[in-house]
Coordinates of C-alpha atoms in Angstrom, one line a residue:
M1 CA 0.0 0.0 0.0
A2 CA 2.8 2.4 0.9
T3 CA 4.5 1.6 -2.4
T4 CA 1.3 2.3 -4.3
T5 CA 0.9 5.6 -2.5
A6 CA 4.4 6.6 -3.2
L7 CA 4.0 5.9 -6.9
L8 CA 0.8 7.9 -7.0
V9 CA 2.6 10.8 -5.3
V10 CA 5.4 10.6 -7.9
Y11 CA 2.9 10.5 -10.7
F12 CA 1.1 13.5 -9.3
L13 CA 4.3 15.5 -9.0
L14 CA 5.2 14.6 -12.6
A15 CA 1.8 15.9 -13.7
V16 CA 2.3 19.2 -11.8
V17 CA 5.6 19.7 -13.6
V18 CA 4.0 19.6 -17.0
T19 CA 0.7 21.3 -16.0
V20 CA 0.3 25.0 -16.9
E21 CA 0.8 27.1 -13.7
S22 CA -0.6 30.3 -15.2
A23 CA -3.1 31.5 -17.7
V24 CA -0.8 30.2 -20.5
S25 CA -2.5 27.3 -22.4
V26 CA -1.0 23.8 -22.3
D27 CA -0.2 24.0 -26.0
E28 CA 1.8 27.2 -25.5
H29 CA 3.6 25.7 -22.4
A30 CA 4.4 22.6 -24.4
H31 CA 5.8 24.7 -27.2
S32 CA 8.0 26.5 -24.7
V33 CA 9.3 23.3 -23.2
R34 CA 10.0 21.7 -26.5
R35 CA 12.0 24.7 -27.6
N36 CA 14.3 24.2 -24.6
T37 CA 14.7 20.4 -24.6
R38 CA 14.4 19.4 -28.3
E39 CA 17.0 17.2 -29.8
I40 CA 17.0 16.9 -33.6
G41 CA 15.7 13.5 -34.7
G42 CA 14.6 12.6 -31.1
A43 CA 11.6 13.1 -28.9
P44 CA 11.6 16.0 -26.5
E45 CA 11.9 14.7 -22.9
V46 CA 8.6 16.3 -21.8
E47 CA 6.7 14.4 -24.5
K48 CA 7.9 11.0 -23.1
N49 CA 5.7 11.6 -20.0
P50 CA 2.2 10.3 -20.7
Q51 CA 0.8 12.9 -18.4
F52 CA 1.9 15.6 -20.8
W53 CA -0.5 14.3 -23.4
N54 CA -3.2 13.6 -20.9
N55 CA -3.1 17.1 -19.6
M56 CA -3.1 18.5 -23.1
A57 CA -6.1 16.5 -24.1
K58 CA -8.0 17.4 -20.9
T59 CA -7.4 21.1 -21.5
S60 CA -8.6 20.7 -25.1
I61 CA -11.8 19.1 -23.9
Q62 CA -12.4 22.0 -21.5
D63 CA -11.8 24.4 -24.3
A64 CA -14.2 22.5 -26.5
L65 CA -16.9 22.5 -23.8
R66 CA -16.4 26.2 -23.3
I67 CA -16.7 27.0 -27.0
Q68 CA -19.8 24.9 -27.2
K69 CA -21.5 26.7 -24.4
N70 CA -20.5 30.1 -25.8
H71 CA -21.5 30.1 -29.4
K72 CA -21.5 33.6 -30.8
T73 CA -24.9 34.2 -32.4
K74 CA -25.0 38.0 -32.7
V75 CA -24.8 39.7 -36.1
A76 CA -21.4 39.9 -37.6
K77 CA -20.5 43.6 -38.1
N78 CA -17.4 42.6 -40.0
V79 CA -16.6 39.6 -42.2
V80 CA -13.1 38.7 -43.3
L81 CA -12.5 35.9 -45.7
F82 CA -8.9 34.6 -46.0
L83 CA -8.5 32.5 -49.2
G84 CA -5.3 30.5 -49.4
D85 CA -5.2 29.8 -53.1
G86 CA -4.2 26.1 -53.5
M87 CA -3.7 25.7 -49.8
G88 CA -4.7 22.0 -49.3
V89 CA -4.3 20.2 -46.0
V90 CA -0.8 19.1 -46.9
T91 CA 0.3 22.7 -47.5
V92 CA -1.1 23.7 -44.1
T93 CA 0.8 20.9 -42.4
A94 CA 4.1 21.8 -44.3
A95 CA 3.5 25.5 -43.4
R96 CA 3.1 24.6 -39.7
I97 CA 6.4 22.7 -39.7
L98 CA 8.2 25.4 -41.6
K99 CA 6.9 28.2 -39.3
G100 CA 8.0 26.2 -36.3
Q101 CA 11.5 25.5 -37.7
K102 CA 11.9 29.1 -38.6
A103 CA 11.4 29.8 -34.9
G104 CA 14.1 27.3 -33.9
N105 CA 11.7 24.4 -33.0
S106 CA 11.2 21.0 -34.5
G107 CA 8.1 22.3 -36.2
E108 CA 5.5 19.5 -36.0
E109 CA 4.1 20.8 -32.7
T110 CA 3.6 24.4 -34.0
V111 CA 0.2 25.9 -34.1
L112 CA -0.6 28.2 -37.0
N113 CA -2.7 31.3 -36.4
M114 CA -5.4 29.9 -38.6
E115 CA -5.3 26.7 -36.5
T116 CA -6.3 28.6 -33.4
L117 CA -9.7 29.4 -34.9
P118 CA -11.9 26.9 -33.0
H119 CA -14.4 25.9 -35.6
V120 CA -13.1 23.6 -38.3
A121 CA -14.8 21.9 -41.2
L122 CA -14.0 20.5 -44.7
S123 CA -15.1 21.9 -48.0
K124 CA -15.8 19.9 -51.2
T125 CA -14.3 21.8 -54.1
Y126 CA -15.5 20.2 -57.3
N127 CA -17.0 22.3 -60.1
I128 CA -20.4 21.3 -61.5
D129 CA -18.6 20.0 -64.6
A130 CA -15.2 19.0 -63.1
Q131 CA -14.1 16.5 -60.5
T132 CA -10.8 18.3 -60.0
P133 CA -11.7 22.0 -59.9
E134 CA -10.2 24.9 -61.9
V135 CA -11.9 28.0 -60.5
T136 CA -14.3 27.8 -57.5
A137 CA -14.6 31.5 -56.6
T138 CA -18.3 31.7 -57.6
A139 CA -19.0 29.0 -54.9
Y140 CA -17.3 30.6 -51.9
L141 CA -18.0 34.2 -52.9
C142 CA -21.5 34.0 -54.5
G143 CA -23.0 30.9 -52.9
V144 CA -23.6 28.8 -56.0
K145 CA -21.4 26.3 -57.7
A146 CA -20.6 26.8 -61.4
R147 CA -18.6 25.6 -64.3
W148 CA -14.9 25.3 -64.2
A149 CA -13.7 28.6 -65.7
T150 CA -16.6 31.0 -65.3
L151 CA -16.8 33.8 -62.6
G152 CA -19.9 35.4 -61.0
L153 CA -22.2 33.3 -63.2
D154 CA -24.5 30.4 -62.4
G155 CA -24.2 27.0 -63.9
R156 CA -26.2 27.8 -67.0
A157 CA -23.4 30.0 -68.3
R158 CA -20.9 28.2 -70.5
N159 CA -17.1 28.7 -70.6
E160 CA -16.0 31.2 -73.3
D161 CA -19.6 31.8 -74.4
C162 CA -20.4 35.4 -73.7
G163 CA -24.0 35.1 -75.0
S164 CA -24.7 32.3 -72.4
S165 CA -23.7 34.7 -69.6
K166 CA -26.6 37.1 -70.1
G167 CA -29.0 36.9 -67.3
R168 CA -26.9 34.4 -65.4
E169 CA -25.1 36.8 -63.1
V170 CA -25.1 36.0 -59.4
P171 CA -24.4 38.6 -56.7
S172 CA -21.4 38.1 -54.3
V173 CA -21.1 38.6 -50.6
L174 CA -19.1 41.7 -51.4
S175 CA -21.9 43.2 -53.4
W176 CA -24.4 42.4 -50.7
A177 CA -22.1 44.1 -48.2
E178 CA -22.0 47.2 -50.4
Y179 CA -25.8 47.2 -50.5
A180 CA -25.9 47.1 -46.8
G181 CA -23.8 50.2 -46.4
K182 CA -20.6 48.4 -45.4
S183 CA -17.1 49.2 -46.6
T184 CA -15.4 46.6 -48.8
G185 CA -11.9 45.7 -49.8
I186 CA -9.8 43.2 -51.8
V187 CA -6.2 42.3 -50.9
S188 CA -4.3 39.8 -53.0
T189 CA -0.7 38.8 -53.9
A190 CA -1.9 38.0 -57.5
R191 CA -3.3 40.4 -60.1
V192 CA -6.4 42.0 -58.5
T193 CA -8.3 40.8 -61.6
H194 CA -7.2 37.2 -61.1
A195 CA -9.9 34.5 -60.9
S196 CA -10.0 33.9 -57.1
T197 CA -10.9 37.5 -56.3
A198 CA -12.7 38.6 -59.5
A199 CA -15.9 36.7 -58.7
A200 CA -16.3 39.2 -55.9
Y201 CA -17.1 42.0 -58.3
A202 CA -17.2 40.7 -61.9
H203 CA -19.3 38.4 -64.1
T204 CA -17.5 36.7 -67.0
A205 CA -17.7 33.6 -69.1
N206 CA -13.9 33.0 -68.9
R207 CA -11.5 33.7 -66.1
R208 CA -8.8 34.8 -68.6
W209 CA -10.8 37.8 -69.9
E210 CA -8.9 40.1 -67.5
V211 CA -8.2 42.9 -70.1
D212 CA -10.0 44.1 -73.2
S213 CA -7.1 43.2 -75.5
I214 CA -7.7 39.5 -75.1
L215 CA -11.5 39.4 -75.5
P216 CA -12.5 37.2 -78.4
P217 CA -14.7 38.6 -81.2
E218 CA -17.8 36.8 -79.9
A219 CA -17.5 38.4 -76.5
I220 CA -17.0 41.9 -78.0
E221 CA -20.0 41.4 -80.3
N222 CA -22.2 40.3 -77.4
G223 CA -21.2 43.2 -75.2
C224 CA -19.1 41.4 -72.6
R225 CA -16.5 43.5 -70.9
D226 CA -13.1 42.6 -69.4
I227 CA -12.7 42.0 -65.7
S228 CA -10.5 45.1 -65.1
A229 CA -13.1 47.4 -66.6
Q230 CA -15.9 45.8 -64.6
L231 CA -13.8 46.4 -61.4
V232 CA -13.5 50.1 -62.1
D233 CA -16.7 50.9 -63.8
D234 CA -19.2 48.8 -61.9
N235 CA -17.7 48.8 -58.4
P236 CA -16.8 52.4 -57.5
G237 CA -17.7 51.7 -53.8
I238 CA -14.9 49.2 -53.1
E239 CA -12.7 51.3 -50.8
V240 CA -9.5 49.2 -50.8
I241 CA -7.9 47.3 -53.7
L242 CA -4.4 46.0 -53.2
G243 CA -2.3 43.6 -55.2
G244 CA -0.7 43.2 -58.6
G245 CA -1.8 43.6 -62.2
R246 CA -0.8 47.2 -63.3
R247 CA -0.5 46.2 -67.0
H248 CA -4.3 45.6 -67.2
F249 CA -5.1 49.1 -66.2
H250 CA -3.3 51.2 -68.8
A251 CA -1.6 51.1 -72.3
G252 CA 1.6 52.9 -71.5
T253 CA 5.1 52.2 -70.1
D254 CA 5.4 50.7 -66.7
P255 CA 6.7 53.1 -64.1
E256 CA 8.9 50.5 -62.3
Y257 CA 10.2 48.6 -65.4
P258 CA 10.3 51.2 -68.2
N259 CA 12.9 49.2 -70.2
D260 CA 10.9 46.0 -70.1
P261 CA 8.4 45.9 -72.9
G262 CA 6.8 42.8 -71.3
S263 CA 5.8 45.0 -68.3
N264 CA 4.0 47.7 -70.4
G265 CA 0.3 48.2 -70.2
V266 CA -1.8 46.0 -72.5
R267 CA -5.1 47.8 -72.8
S268 CA -6.3 48.2 -76.4
D269 CA -9.0 50.8 -75.6
G270 CA -6.5 53.5 -74.5
R271 CA -8.1 53.9 -71.2
N272 CA -6.2 54.6 -68.0
L273 CA -8.3 52.8 -65.4
V274 CA -6.2 54.1 -62.5
Q275 CA -7.2 57.7 -63.4
D276 CA -10.8 56.5 -64.0
W277 CA -10.8 54.9 -60.6
L278 CA -9.5 58.1 -58.9
F279 CA -12.0 60.3 -60.7
G280 CA -14.7 61.7 -58.3
K281 CA -13.3 60.2 -55.2
T282 CA -12.1 62.2 -52.2
S283 CA -9.4 61.2 -49.8
A284 CA -8.2 58.7 -52.4
R285 CA -4.7 57.5 -53.1
Y286 CA -3.0 55.3 -55.7
V287 CA 0.4 53.7 -54.9
W288 CA 2.5 51.3 -56.9
N289 CA 5.6 50.7 -54.7
G290 CA 6.4 49.9 -51.1
T291 CA 7.8 53.3 -50.3
D292 CA 4.6 55.1 -51.2
F293 CA 2.4 52.4 -49.6
R294 CA 4.1 52.8 -46.3
T295 CA 3.3 56.6 -46.3
V296 CA -0.4 55.9 -46.4
N297 CA -2.2 57.2 -43.4
P298 CA -5.4 55.1 -42.9
Q299 CA -7.0 57.8 -40.8
N300 CA -7.1 60.3 -43.7
T301 CA -7.4 57.8 -46.5
D302 CA -10.9 56.6 -47.5
Y303 CA -10.0 54.9 -50.8
L304 CA -6.8 53.1 -51.6
L305 CA -5.7 51.5 -54.8
G306 CA -2.3 49.7 -54.8
L307 CA -0.9 47.9 -57.9
F308 CA 2.6 46.8 -57.0
E309 CA 3.6 44.7 -60.1
P310 CA 2.7 44.6 -63.8
S311 CA 1.4 41.1 -63.1
H312 CA 1.5 39.1 -59.9
M313 CA 3.4 40.3 -56.8
K314 CA 6.8 38.8 -55.9
Y315 CA 7.2 35.6 -54.1
M316 CA 8.3 36.1 -50.5
T317 CA 11.5 34.2 -51.2
D318 CA 12.4 36.7 -54.0
R319 CA 12.1 39.9 -51.9
D320 CA 14.7 41.9 -50.1
D321 CA 14.6 44.1 -47.0
S322 CA 14.8 47.5 -48.8
P323 CA 12.2 50.2 -47.8
S324 CA 10.9 50.3 -51.4
E325 CA 10.1 46.6 -51.4
E326 CA 6.5 45.9 -52.1
P327 CA 4.3 45.2 -49.0
T328 CA 3.7 41.8 -47.6
L329 CA 0.2 40.3 -47.4
A330 CA 0.2 41.0 -43.7
E331 CA 1.1 44.7 -44.2
M332 CA -1.6 45.1 -46.9
T333 CA -4.2 43.4 -44.6
R334 CA -3.3 45.7 -41.7
T335 CA -3.7 48.8 -43.8
A336 CA -6.9 47.6 -45.4
I337 CA -8.5 46.8 -42.0
Q338 CA -7.5 50.2 -40.6
I339 CA -9.2 52.0 -43.5
L340 CA -12.3 49.8 -43.6
Q341 CA -13.0 49.7 -39.9
K342 CA -13.8 53.4 -39.9
N343 CA -17.2 52.6 -41.2
R344 CA -19.6 52.2 -38.2
N345 CA -21.7 49.7 -40.3
G346 CA -18.7 47.4 -40.6
F347 CA -17.0 45.9 -43.6
F348 CA -16.3 42.9 -45.8
L349 CA -12.7 42.1 -46.7
L350 CA -11.3 39.4 -49.0
V351 CA -7.7 38.5 -48.5
Q352 CA -6.1 36.1 -51.0
G353 CA -2.7 34.5 -50.6
S354 CA -2.5 33.5 -54.3
R355 CA 1.2 32.7 -54.7
I356 CA 0.8 29.5 -52.8
D357 CA -1.0 28.2 -55.8
H358 CA 1.6 29.5 -58.3
G359 CA 4.5 28.0 -56.4
H360 CA 2.9 24.6 -56.5
H361 CA 2.1 24.9 -60.2
E362 CA 5.8 25.5 -60.8
G363 CA 6.7 22.5 -58.6
K364 CA 8.6 24.9 -56.3
A365 CA 7.4 23.8 -52.9
V366 CA 9.9 26.1 -51.1
K367 CA 8.2 29.1 -52.6
A368 CA 4.7 27.8 -52.1
I369 CA 5.1 26.9 -48.4
N370 CA 6.8 30.1 -47.6
E371 CA 3.8 31.9 -49.1
A372 CA 1.5 29.9 -46.9
V373 CA 3.5 31.0 -43.8
A374 CA 3.2 34.6 -45.0
F375 CA -0.6 34.1 -45.5
D376 CA -0.8 32.8 -41.9
D377 CA 1.0 36.0 -40.7
A378 CA -1.9 38.0 -42.4
V379 CA -4.4 36.0 -40.4
E380 CA -2.6 37.0 -37.2
V381 CA -3.0 40.6 -38.1
A382 CA -6.7 40.3 -38.4
K383 CA -7.0 38.4 -35.2
D384 CA -5.0 41.1 -33.4
L385 CA -6.9 44.1 -34.8
L386 CA -10.4 42.9 -34.7
N387 CA -12.9 42.0 -32.0
L388 CA -14.1 38.4 -32.7
D389 CA -17.3 39.0 -30.8
E390 CA -18.4 41.2 -33.8
T391 CA -16.2 39.9 -36.6
L392 CA -16.5 36.6 -38.4
I393 CA -13.1 35.4 -39.7
V394 CA -13.1 32.5 -42.2
V395 CA -9.9 30.9 -43.5
T396 CA -10.1 28.4 -46.3
A397 CA -8.8 27.4 -49.7
D398 CA -10.3 27.2 -53.2
H399 CA -8.7 23.8 -54.0
A400 CA -5.7 21.7 -53.2
H401 CA -2.7 20.4 -55.2
T402 CA -1.1 17.1 -55.9
V403 CA 1.7 17.8 -53.3
S404 CA 2.4 15.2 -50.7
L405 CA 4.5 15.1 -47.5
G406 CA 6.0 12.0 -46.1
G407 CA 8.5 9.2 -46.3
W408 CA 10.1 6.5 -44.1
D409 CA 13.1 8.3 -42.8
T410 CA 11.4 11.5 -41.5
A411 CA 12.8 11.8 -38.0
R412 CA 11.2 14.3 -35.6
G413 CA 12.4 17.8 -36.6
S414 CA 13.7 16.8 -40.0
P415 CA 14.1 20.0 -42.2
V416 CA 10.8 20.2 -44.1
F417 CA 12.8 20.9 -47.3
G418 CA 15.6 18.4 -46.5
K419 CA 16.5 15.1 -48.1
L420 CA 15.7 11.6 -46.7
D421 CA 18.1 8.7 -46.5
P422 CA 17.6 6.1 -49.3
D423 CA 19.4 3.4 -47.2
Y424 CA 16.8 3.5 -44.5
V425 CA 15.6 -0.1 -43.8
V426 CA 12.2 -1.1 -42.4
E427 CA 12.6 -4.3 -40.4
S428 CA 9.3 -5.7 -41.5
V429 CA 10.4 -5.5 -45.1
G430 CA 14.0 -6.5 -44.5
A431 CA 15.4 -4.5 -47.4
K432 CA 16.2 -1.0 -48.5
L433 CA 13.0 0.7 -49.6
V434 CA 14.5 2.9 -52.3
P435 CA 15.7 0.6 -55.1
D436 CA 17.7 3.2 -57.0
G437 CA 19.7 4.2 -53.9
K438 CA 19.1 7.9 -54.4
P439 CA 17.9 10.3 -51.7
Y440 CA 14.5 11.9 -52.0
T441 CA 12.6 14.7 -50.4
A442 CA 9.6 14.4 -48.0
I443 CA 7.7 16.9 -50.3
Q444 CA 6.9 15.5 -53.7
Y445 CA 4.2 16.0 -56.4
G446 CA 2.0 13.6 -58.1
T447 CA 2.2 15.7 -61.3
G448 CA 4.4 18.5 -62.4
P449 CA 7.6 19.7 -64.1
G450 CA 10.0 17.9 -61.7
Y451 CA 10.0 14.6 -63.6
N452 CA 13.0 13.7 -65.8
I453 CA 11.2 11.7 -68.5
S454 CA 14.3 11.0 -70.6
A455 CA 16.5 9.5 -67.9
P456 CA 16.4 7.7 -64.5
R457 CA 15.4 9.7 -61.4
E458 CA 17.7 12.6 -60.7
D459 CA 20.3 12.0 -58.0
I460 CA 19.8 15.0 -55.6
T461 CA 22.7 14.1 -53.3
N462 CA 24.5 17.3 -54.1
V463 CA 21.4 19.4 -54.9
D464 CA 20.2 22.2 -52.5
T465 CA 16.6 21.1 -52.1
A466 CA 15.9 24.1 -49.8
N467 CA 16.7 26.5 -52.7
P468 CA 13.5 28.4 -53.6
D469 CA 14.0 27.6 -57.3
Y470 CA 14.5 23.9 -56.7
V471 CA 11.8 21.9 -58.6
H472 CA 10.6 19.0 -56.5
Q473 CA 10.3 15.7 -58.1
S474 CA 7.0 14.5 -59.5
A475 CA 5.5 11.1 -60.5
V476 CA 3.8 12.2 -63.8
P477 CA 5.5 14.7 -66.2
M478 CA 3.5 17.8 -66.7
I479 CA 4.5 21.3 -67.8
R480 CA 2.6 22.7 -64.8
E481 CA 1.6 20.8 -61.7
S482 CA -2.1 20.3 -61.5
H483 CA -4.8 21.0 -58.9
G484 CA -5.9 18.4 -56.4
A485 CA -9.4 17.1 -56.0
E486 CA -9.5 16.5 -52.3
D487 CA -11.4 18.5 -49.7
V488 CA -9.9 21.5 -48.1
A489 CA -10.1 22.9 -44.6
I490 CA -12.2 25.7 -43.2
F491 CA -11.1 27.4 -40.0
A492 CA -13.4 30.0 -38.5
D493 CA -14.1 32.2 -35.4
G494 CA -16.6 34.9 -34.6
P495 CA -20.4 35.2 -34.9
M496 CA -22.0 32.1 -36.4
A497 CA -18.6 30.4 -36.9
H498 CA -20.0 27.3 -35.3
L499 CA -22.1 26.8 -38.4
F500 CA -18.9 25.3 -39.9
H501 CA -19.2 21.9 -38.4
G502 CA -18.7 19.0 -40.8
V503 CA -18.2 18.4 -44.5
H504 CA -19.8 21.1 -46.6
E505 CA -20.3 22.0 -50.2
Q506 CA -18.0 24.9 -51.0
N507 CA -20.9 27.3 -51.7
Y508 CA -22.0 26.9 -48.1
I509 CA -19.2 29.2 -47.1
A510 CA -20.8 32.2 -48.8
H511 CA -24.1 31.5 -47.2
V512 CA -22.7 31.3 -43.7
M513 CA -21.0 34.7 -44.3
K514 CA -24.2 36.2 -45.5
Y515 CA -26.2 34.7 -42.7
A516 CA -23.8 35.8 -40.0
A517 CA -23.9 39.4 -41.3
C518 CA -27.5 39.4 -42.2
L519 CA -26.9 40.1 -45.9
G520 CA -28.8 39.3 -49.0
E521 CA -31.6 36.8 -48.6
Y522 CA -30.8 36.6 -44.8
A523 CA -31.3 40.2 -44.1
E524 CA -34.6 39.6 -42.4
D525 CA -32.8 37.5 -39.8
C526 CA -31.6 40.8 -38.3
D527 CA -35.1 41.4 -36.9
R528 CA -34.5 38.7 -34.4
E529 CA -33.7 40.4 -31.1
E530 CA -31.1 37.9 -29.9
R531 CA -29.1 38.5 -33.1
V532 CA -28.8 42.3 -32.9
A533 CA -25.1 43.1 -32.5
S534 CA -24.2 45.6 -29.9
G535 CA -23.4 49.0 -31.3
T536 CA -25.0 48.4 -34.7
A537 CA -28.4 49.6 -35.6
R538 CA -29.3 46.7 -37.9
G539 CA -33.1 46.4 -37.5
S540 CA -33.7 49.9 -38.8
F541 CA -32.9 48.9 -42.4
S542 CA -33.5 45.2 -42.4
T543 CA -36.9 45.4 -44.0
A544 CA -35.5 47.5 -46.8
M545 CA -32.7 45.0 -47.2
V546 CA -35.3 42.2 -47.5
L547 CA -37.1 44.1 -50.3
L548 CA -33.8 44.9 -52.0
S549 CA -32.8 41.2 -51.8
I550 CA -36.1 40.1 -53.4
I551 CA -35.7 42.7 -56.2
L552 CA -32.1 41.7 -56.9
Q553 CA -32.9 38.0 -56.8
L554 CA -35.7 38.5 -59.4
A555 CA -33.3 40.5 -61.5
W556 CA -30.8 37.7 -61.6
V557 CA -33.3 35.0 -62.5

């Protein structure tokens, strides 16, 4: 009996050692302990104690019970949608490890900012005519699934058929926010006219119709307009537009690259859409470089247009630390929120980390995963600046990629971009698992440009696989790596975030955002007393919003 009692005392004392002794969470405490005791390729000492995991799980249960009892059901004054373009679950995992390793930890135990959002679900990303999706923006921004290359149009519109788009337009969450008197903004590391953001404000039968000079004759004959013109002409109320794509806004020489003909403007109508956007606006600014951007004062700026590259913005791995360097996604997000939150009615903001997708398409995982880390930094900015009792934050992706992460010889803390030992032996197999005897990386692609079709697999023994321009090996040769068909994650917090709870069709995301903020067909929900957000007079115009919703829905039939 004495021996048993002594063992229980020792067990209790061990539990006390690893139990949080302050308001710091178990996860944060564990992160701290790991940082101080980690050994590369080995298990941190604290994790060998079973009570470490038991305490962590118990705390997580208490957190889950607390969240369940305190669902936020008031009206969302603000809605922020973070869209990680091409950010499948594998990319999230790799970003988690990379972010941790950048901080000097093993990485696997790291918690991303997006992962702290308590409500998690999965989204099915297929198009109505494609198992593996191409463009899904109409689903998560407008609430209806559509064909693979159309934007802001329902499923009756056909790709590259301007005539079929007439009368098929569907309104977006951004447009409903505008109707409700909210401020709106778009932030992207791609061209601001790129597909994943364009569905917020444009209606087009083909995602590539970004500028008038590439419209086909049929589109011109039937009166279809390019995406850039729609952004400026049809959406004067969008207060913040930040990203790339200068060349689609003018026909002249680029101010940053005057000696590069490929950077010149490509409009054929002679218009300067930047000047057209500025016309009639007060307290408005246009910036095209980091120096000017960082002089913007949100308090005296009501409208901000920033176009920082002729095409897409730079990868994070291609940037320097100079004051003139273009702003990061986190910087743009901060400035956008500071401008938009001046509106007492609230705002809707779309933030797209688009270069995740581009890095994967090139087979350059180092670039893609670093972009995902930068995207997560932008999520942190929103969490820090906004009150989640009145702001719904949703983080998700439009689709995944064929990237994978794994391998036998992946010891704890292995560099996420490092090489694995081909001589590793699994006892149950009794032989080397890599017949060609060449090292490989934990990150690989199912399809892509990293396949040497004319020779045996490349020997990467002396190759720097952590170089941003290294092309990771792929199983099937393709000029560009392809999208993936699997579900993607949804992370959310704020009013009505608990509505994300299982496996959803992707169009459900737009409906939850509208429902949470009482927009569109859900405007009448604001009349419910228990949903009136403190400090926002919603009921006074909810009836008008219902009528407007009905009129607009009839107009789009």
